[in-house]
mmCIF file of C-alpha atoms in Angstrom:
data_model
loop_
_atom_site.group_PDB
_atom_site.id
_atom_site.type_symbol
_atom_site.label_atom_id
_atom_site.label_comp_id
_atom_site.label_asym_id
_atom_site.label_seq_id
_atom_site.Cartn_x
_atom_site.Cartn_y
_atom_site.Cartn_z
ATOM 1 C CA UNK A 1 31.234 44.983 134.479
ATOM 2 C CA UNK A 2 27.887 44.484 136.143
ATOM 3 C CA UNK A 3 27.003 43.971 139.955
ATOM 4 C CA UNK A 4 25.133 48.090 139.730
ATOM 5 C CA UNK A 5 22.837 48.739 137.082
ATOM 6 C CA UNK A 6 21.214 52.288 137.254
ATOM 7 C CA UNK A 7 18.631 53.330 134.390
ATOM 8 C CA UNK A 8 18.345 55.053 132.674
ATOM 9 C CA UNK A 9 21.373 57.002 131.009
ATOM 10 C CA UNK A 10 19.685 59.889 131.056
ATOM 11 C CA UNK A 11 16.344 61.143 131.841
ATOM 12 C CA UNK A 12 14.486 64.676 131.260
ATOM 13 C CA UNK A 13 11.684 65.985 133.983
ATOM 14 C CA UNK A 14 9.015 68.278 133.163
ATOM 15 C CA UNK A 15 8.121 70.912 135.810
ATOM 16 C CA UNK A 16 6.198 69.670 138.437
ATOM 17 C CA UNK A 17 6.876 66.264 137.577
ATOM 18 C CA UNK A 18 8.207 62.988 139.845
ATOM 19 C CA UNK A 19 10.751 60.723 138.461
ATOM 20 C CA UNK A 20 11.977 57.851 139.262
ATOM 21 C CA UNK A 21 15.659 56.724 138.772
ATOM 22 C CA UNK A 22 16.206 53.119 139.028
ATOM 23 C CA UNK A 23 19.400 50.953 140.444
ATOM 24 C CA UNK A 24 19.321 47.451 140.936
ATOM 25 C CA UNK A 25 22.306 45.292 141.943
ATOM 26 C CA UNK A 26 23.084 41.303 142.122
ATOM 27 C CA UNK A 27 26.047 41.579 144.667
ATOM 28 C CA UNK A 28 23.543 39.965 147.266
ATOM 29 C CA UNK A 29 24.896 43.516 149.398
ATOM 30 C CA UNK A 30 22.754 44.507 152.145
ATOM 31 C CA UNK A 31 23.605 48.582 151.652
ATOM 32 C CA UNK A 32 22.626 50.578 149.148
ATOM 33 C CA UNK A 33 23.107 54.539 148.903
ATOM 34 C CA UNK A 34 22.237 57.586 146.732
ATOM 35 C CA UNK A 35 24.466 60.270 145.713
ATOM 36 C CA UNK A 36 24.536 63.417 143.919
ATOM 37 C CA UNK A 37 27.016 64.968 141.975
ATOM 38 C CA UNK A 38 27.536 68.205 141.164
ATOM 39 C CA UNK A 39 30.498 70.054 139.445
ATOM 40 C CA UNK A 40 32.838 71.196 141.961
ATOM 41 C CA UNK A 41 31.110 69.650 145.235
ATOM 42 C CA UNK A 42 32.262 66.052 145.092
ATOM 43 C CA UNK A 43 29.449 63.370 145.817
ATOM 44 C CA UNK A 44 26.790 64.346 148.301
ATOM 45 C CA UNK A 45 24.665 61.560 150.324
ATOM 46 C CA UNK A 46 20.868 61.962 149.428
ATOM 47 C CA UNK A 47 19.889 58.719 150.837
ATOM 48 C CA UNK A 48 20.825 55.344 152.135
ATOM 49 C CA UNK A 49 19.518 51.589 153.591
ATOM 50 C CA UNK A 50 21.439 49.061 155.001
ATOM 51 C CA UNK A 51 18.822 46.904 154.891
ATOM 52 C CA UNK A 52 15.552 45.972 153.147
ATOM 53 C CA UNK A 53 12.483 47.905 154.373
ATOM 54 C CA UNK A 54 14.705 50.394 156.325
ATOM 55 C CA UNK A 55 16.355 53.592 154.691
ATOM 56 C CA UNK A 56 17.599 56.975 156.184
ATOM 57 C CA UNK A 57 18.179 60.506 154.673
ATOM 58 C CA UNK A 58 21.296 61.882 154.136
ATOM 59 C CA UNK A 59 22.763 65.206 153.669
ATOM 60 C CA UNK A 60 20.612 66.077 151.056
ATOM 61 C CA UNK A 61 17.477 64.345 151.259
ATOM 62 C CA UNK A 62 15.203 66.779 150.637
ATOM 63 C CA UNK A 63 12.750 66.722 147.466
ATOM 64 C CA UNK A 64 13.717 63.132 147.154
ATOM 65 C CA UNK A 65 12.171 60.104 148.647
ATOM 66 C CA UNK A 66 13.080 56.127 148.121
ATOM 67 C CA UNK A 67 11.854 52.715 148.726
ATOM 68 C CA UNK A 68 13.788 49.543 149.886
ATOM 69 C CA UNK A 69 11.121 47.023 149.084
ATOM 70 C CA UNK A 70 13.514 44.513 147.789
ATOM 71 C CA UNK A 71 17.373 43.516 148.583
ATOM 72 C CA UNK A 72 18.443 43.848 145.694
ATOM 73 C CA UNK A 73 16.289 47.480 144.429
ATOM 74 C CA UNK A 74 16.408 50.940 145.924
ATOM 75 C CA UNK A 75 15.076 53.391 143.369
ATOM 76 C CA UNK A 76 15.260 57.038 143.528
ATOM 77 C CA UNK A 77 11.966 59.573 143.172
ATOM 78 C CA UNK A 78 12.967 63.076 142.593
ATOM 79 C CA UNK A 79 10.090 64.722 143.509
ATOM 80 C CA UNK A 80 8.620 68.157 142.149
ATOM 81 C CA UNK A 81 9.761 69.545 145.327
ATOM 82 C CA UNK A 82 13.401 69.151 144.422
ATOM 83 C CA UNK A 83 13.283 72.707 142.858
ATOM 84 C CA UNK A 84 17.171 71.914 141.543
ATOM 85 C CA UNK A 85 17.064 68.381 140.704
ATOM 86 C CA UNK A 86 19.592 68.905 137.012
ATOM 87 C CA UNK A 87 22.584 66.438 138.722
ATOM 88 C CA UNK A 88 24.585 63.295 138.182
ATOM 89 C CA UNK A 89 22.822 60.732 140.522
ATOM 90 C CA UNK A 90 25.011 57.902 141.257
ATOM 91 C CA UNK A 91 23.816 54.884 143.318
ATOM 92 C CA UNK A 92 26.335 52.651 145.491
ATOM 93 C CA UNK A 93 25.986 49.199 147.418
ATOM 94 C CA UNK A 94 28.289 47.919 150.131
ATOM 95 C CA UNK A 95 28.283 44.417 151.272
ATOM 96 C CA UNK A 96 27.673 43.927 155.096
ATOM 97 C CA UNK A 97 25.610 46.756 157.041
ATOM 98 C CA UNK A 98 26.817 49.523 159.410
ATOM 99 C CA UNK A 99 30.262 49.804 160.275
ATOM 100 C CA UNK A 100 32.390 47.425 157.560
ATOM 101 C CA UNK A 101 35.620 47.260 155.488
ATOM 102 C CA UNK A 102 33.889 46.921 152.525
ATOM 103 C CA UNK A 103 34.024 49.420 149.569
ATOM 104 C CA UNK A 104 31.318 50.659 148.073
ATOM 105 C CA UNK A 105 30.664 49.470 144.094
ATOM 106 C CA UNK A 106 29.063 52.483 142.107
ATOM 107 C CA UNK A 107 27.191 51.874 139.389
ATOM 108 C CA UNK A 108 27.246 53.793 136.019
ATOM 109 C CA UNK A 109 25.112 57.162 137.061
ATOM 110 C CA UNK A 110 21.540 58.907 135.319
ATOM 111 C CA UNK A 111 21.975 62.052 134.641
ATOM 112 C CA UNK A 112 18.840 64.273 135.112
ATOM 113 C CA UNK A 113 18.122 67.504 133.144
ATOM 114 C CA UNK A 114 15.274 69.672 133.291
ATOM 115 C CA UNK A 115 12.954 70.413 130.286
ATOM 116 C CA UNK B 1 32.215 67.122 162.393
ATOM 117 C CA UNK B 2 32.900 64.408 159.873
ATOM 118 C CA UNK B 3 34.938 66.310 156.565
ATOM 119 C CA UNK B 4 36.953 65.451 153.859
ATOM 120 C CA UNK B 5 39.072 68.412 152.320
ATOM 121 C CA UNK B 6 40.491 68.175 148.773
ATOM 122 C CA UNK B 7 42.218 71.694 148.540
ATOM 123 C CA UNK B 8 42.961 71.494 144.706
ATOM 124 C CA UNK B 9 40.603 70.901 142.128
ATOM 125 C CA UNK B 10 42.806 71.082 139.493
ATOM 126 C CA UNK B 11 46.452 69.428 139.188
ATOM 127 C CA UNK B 12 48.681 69.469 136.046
ATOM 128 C CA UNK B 13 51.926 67.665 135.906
ATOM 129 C CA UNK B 14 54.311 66.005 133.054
ATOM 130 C CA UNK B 15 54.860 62.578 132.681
ATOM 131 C CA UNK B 16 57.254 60.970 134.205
ATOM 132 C CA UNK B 17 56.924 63.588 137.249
ATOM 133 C CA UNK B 18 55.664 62.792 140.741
ATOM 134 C CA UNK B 19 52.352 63.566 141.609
ATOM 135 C CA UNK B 20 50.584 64.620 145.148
ATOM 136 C CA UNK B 21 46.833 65.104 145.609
ATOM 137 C CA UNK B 22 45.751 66.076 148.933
ATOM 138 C CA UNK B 23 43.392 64.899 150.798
ATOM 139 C CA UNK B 24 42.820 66.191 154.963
ATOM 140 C CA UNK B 25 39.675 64.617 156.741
ATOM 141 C CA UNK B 26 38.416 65.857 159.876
ATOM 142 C CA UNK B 27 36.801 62.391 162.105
ATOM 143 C CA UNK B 28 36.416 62.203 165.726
ATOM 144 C CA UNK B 29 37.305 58.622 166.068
ATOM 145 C CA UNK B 30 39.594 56.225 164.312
ATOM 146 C CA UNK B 31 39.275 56.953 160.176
ATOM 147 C CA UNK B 32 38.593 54.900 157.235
ATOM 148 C CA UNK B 33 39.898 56.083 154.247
ATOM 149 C CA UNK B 34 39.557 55.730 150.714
ATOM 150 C CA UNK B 35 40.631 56.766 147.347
ATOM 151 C CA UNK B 36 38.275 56.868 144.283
ATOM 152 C CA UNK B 37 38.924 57.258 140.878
ATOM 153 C CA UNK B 38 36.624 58.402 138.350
ATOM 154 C CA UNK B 39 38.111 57.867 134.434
ATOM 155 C CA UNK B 40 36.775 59.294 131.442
ATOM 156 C CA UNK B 41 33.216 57.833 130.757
ATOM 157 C CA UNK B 42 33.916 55.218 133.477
ATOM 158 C CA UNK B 43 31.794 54.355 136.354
ATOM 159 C CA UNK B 44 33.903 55.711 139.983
ATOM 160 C CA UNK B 45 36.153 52.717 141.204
ATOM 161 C CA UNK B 46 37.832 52.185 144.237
ATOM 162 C CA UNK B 47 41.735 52.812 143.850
ATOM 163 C CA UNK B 48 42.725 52.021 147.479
ATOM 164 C CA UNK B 49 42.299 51.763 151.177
ATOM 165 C CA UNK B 50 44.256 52.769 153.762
ATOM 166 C CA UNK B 51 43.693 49.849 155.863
ATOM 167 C CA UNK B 52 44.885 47.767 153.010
ATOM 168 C CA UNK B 53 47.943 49.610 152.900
ATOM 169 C CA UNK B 54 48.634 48.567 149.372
ATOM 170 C CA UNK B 55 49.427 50.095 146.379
ATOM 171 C CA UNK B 56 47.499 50.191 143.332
ATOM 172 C CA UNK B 57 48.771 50.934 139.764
ATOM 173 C CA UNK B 58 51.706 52.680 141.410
ATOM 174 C CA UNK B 59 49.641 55.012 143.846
ATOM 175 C CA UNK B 60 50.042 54.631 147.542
ATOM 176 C CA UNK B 61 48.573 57.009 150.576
ATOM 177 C CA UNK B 62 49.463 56.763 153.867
ATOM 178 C CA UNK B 63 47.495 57.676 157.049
ATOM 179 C CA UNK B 64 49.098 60.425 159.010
ATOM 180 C CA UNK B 65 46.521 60.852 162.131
ATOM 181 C CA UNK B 66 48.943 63.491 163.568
ATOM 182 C CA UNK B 67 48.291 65.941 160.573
ATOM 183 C CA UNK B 68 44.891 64.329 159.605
ATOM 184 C CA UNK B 69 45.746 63.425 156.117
ATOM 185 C CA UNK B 70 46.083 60.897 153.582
ATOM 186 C CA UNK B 71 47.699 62.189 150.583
ATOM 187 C CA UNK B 72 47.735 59.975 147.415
ATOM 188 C CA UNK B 73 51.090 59.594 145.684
ATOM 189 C CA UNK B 74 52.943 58.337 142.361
ATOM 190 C CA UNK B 75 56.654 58.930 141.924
ATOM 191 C CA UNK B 76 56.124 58.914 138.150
ATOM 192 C CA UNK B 77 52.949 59.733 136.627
ATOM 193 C CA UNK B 78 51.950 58.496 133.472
ATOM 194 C CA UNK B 79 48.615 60.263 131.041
ATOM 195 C CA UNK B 80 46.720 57.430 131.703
ATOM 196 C CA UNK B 81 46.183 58.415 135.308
ATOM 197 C CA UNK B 82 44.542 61.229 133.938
ATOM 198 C CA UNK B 83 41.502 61.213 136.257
ATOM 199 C CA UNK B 84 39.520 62.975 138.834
ATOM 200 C CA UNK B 85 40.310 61.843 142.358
ATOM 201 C CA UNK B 86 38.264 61.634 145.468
ATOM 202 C CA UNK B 87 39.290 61.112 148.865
ATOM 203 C CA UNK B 88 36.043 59.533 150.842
ATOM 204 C CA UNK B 89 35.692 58.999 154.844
ATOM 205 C CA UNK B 90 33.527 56.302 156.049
ATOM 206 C CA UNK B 91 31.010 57.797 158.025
ATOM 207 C CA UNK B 92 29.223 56.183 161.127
ATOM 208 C CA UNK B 93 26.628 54.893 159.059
ATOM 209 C CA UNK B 94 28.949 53.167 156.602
ATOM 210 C CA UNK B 95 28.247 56.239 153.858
ATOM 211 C CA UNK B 96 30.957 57.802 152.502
ATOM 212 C CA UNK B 97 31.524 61.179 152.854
ATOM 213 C CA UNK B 98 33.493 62.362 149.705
ATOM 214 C CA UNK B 99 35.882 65.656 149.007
ATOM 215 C CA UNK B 100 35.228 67.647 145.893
ATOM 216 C CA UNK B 101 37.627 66.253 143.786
ATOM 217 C CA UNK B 102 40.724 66.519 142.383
ATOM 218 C CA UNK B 103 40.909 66.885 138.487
ATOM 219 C CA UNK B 104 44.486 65.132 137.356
ATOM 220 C CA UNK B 105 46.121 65.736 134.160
ATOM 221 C CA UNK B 106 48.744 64.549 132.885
ATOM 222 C CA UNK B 107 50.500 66.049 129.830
ATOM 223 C CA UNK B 108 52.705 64.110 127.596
#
């Protein structure tokens, strides 16, 4: 089904390198989120906006940085200073902002691997 | 401090038997819970709420704020729920906060 499109699949960095993991949604919802997931530690929050031109970090934020430019776009750069960045990167939006009763949709994950 | 706990990581039962995963959350004010389900080269879904108190292809959890948990149940588990489970706590900021997963498998 659509609503959370991430791209792509999967996507190989080069040492040193920044790339950038896209995830665009047409649910019209105001929050968007990044996760990581690992084997064995469940989904971890990197970052998150509940609305356009405003994000926060998360848990795990560092080595990563986004952009909220758009409603419906909130890409993820994993930056060279990520020194562990092989991971399942999953991206989420929520209709509503703050507190809500909305679930979270997840879209289909990219997962990263290191050359 | 806002935590999910999914003690097993790994449960194995026979069809047709009942099935508990656990799921304890540790949340200073009044929870939201969740269930997620993750199938085999599927995207994670929502299985169910607690505020919804429903019950979704035979699971059900209940909120039990006395012992902080919100087990997921099945009285007869087929192979299709073969799956790995997380429990998720909304957080203040509307994240989730997730557990590590429980691995279900059913065996036939």
């Amino acid at each position: 089904d659509g609503g959370i499109t991430q791209s792509p699949k999967y996507l190989f960095r080069k040492e040193g390198q920044n790339v950038t993991l896209s995830c665009e949604q047409n649910l019209n919802h105001d929050a968007m989120y990044w996760y990581r997931q690992d084997p064995g530690q469940g989904l971890r929050l990197i970052y998150y906006s509940q609305i356009v031109n405003d994000f926060q970090k998360g848990d795990i934020a560092e080595g990563y940085s986004v952009s909220r430019e758009k409603k419906e776009s909130f890409p993820l750069t994993v930056t060279s200073a990520q020194k562990n960045p092989t991971a399942f990167y999953l991206c989420a939006s929520k209709a509503g902002t703050g507190a809500g009763n909305q679930p979270q949709h997840f879209g289909d994950g990219t997962r990263l691997s290191i050359l | 401090a806002q935590r999910v706990t999914q003690p097993e990581k790994l449960l194995s039962v026979f069809k047709g038997a009942p099935v508990e995963l656990k799921c304890n959350y540790s949340y200073s004010g009044s929870p939201e819970l969740f269930w997620y389900v993750q199938y085999s080269r599927q995207r994670l879904q929502l299985l169910l709420r607690h505020i919804s108190r429903e019950s979704i292809k035979g699971f059900t959890a209940d909120l039990n704020k006395g012992e902080t948990s919100f087990h997921l149940k099945k009285p007869f588990a087929q192979e299709e729920d073969s799956a790995m489970y997380y429990c998720a706590l909304k957080g203040s900021q509307g994240n989730l906060i997730f557990g590590k997963g429980t691995k279900l498998s059913v065996k036939p």
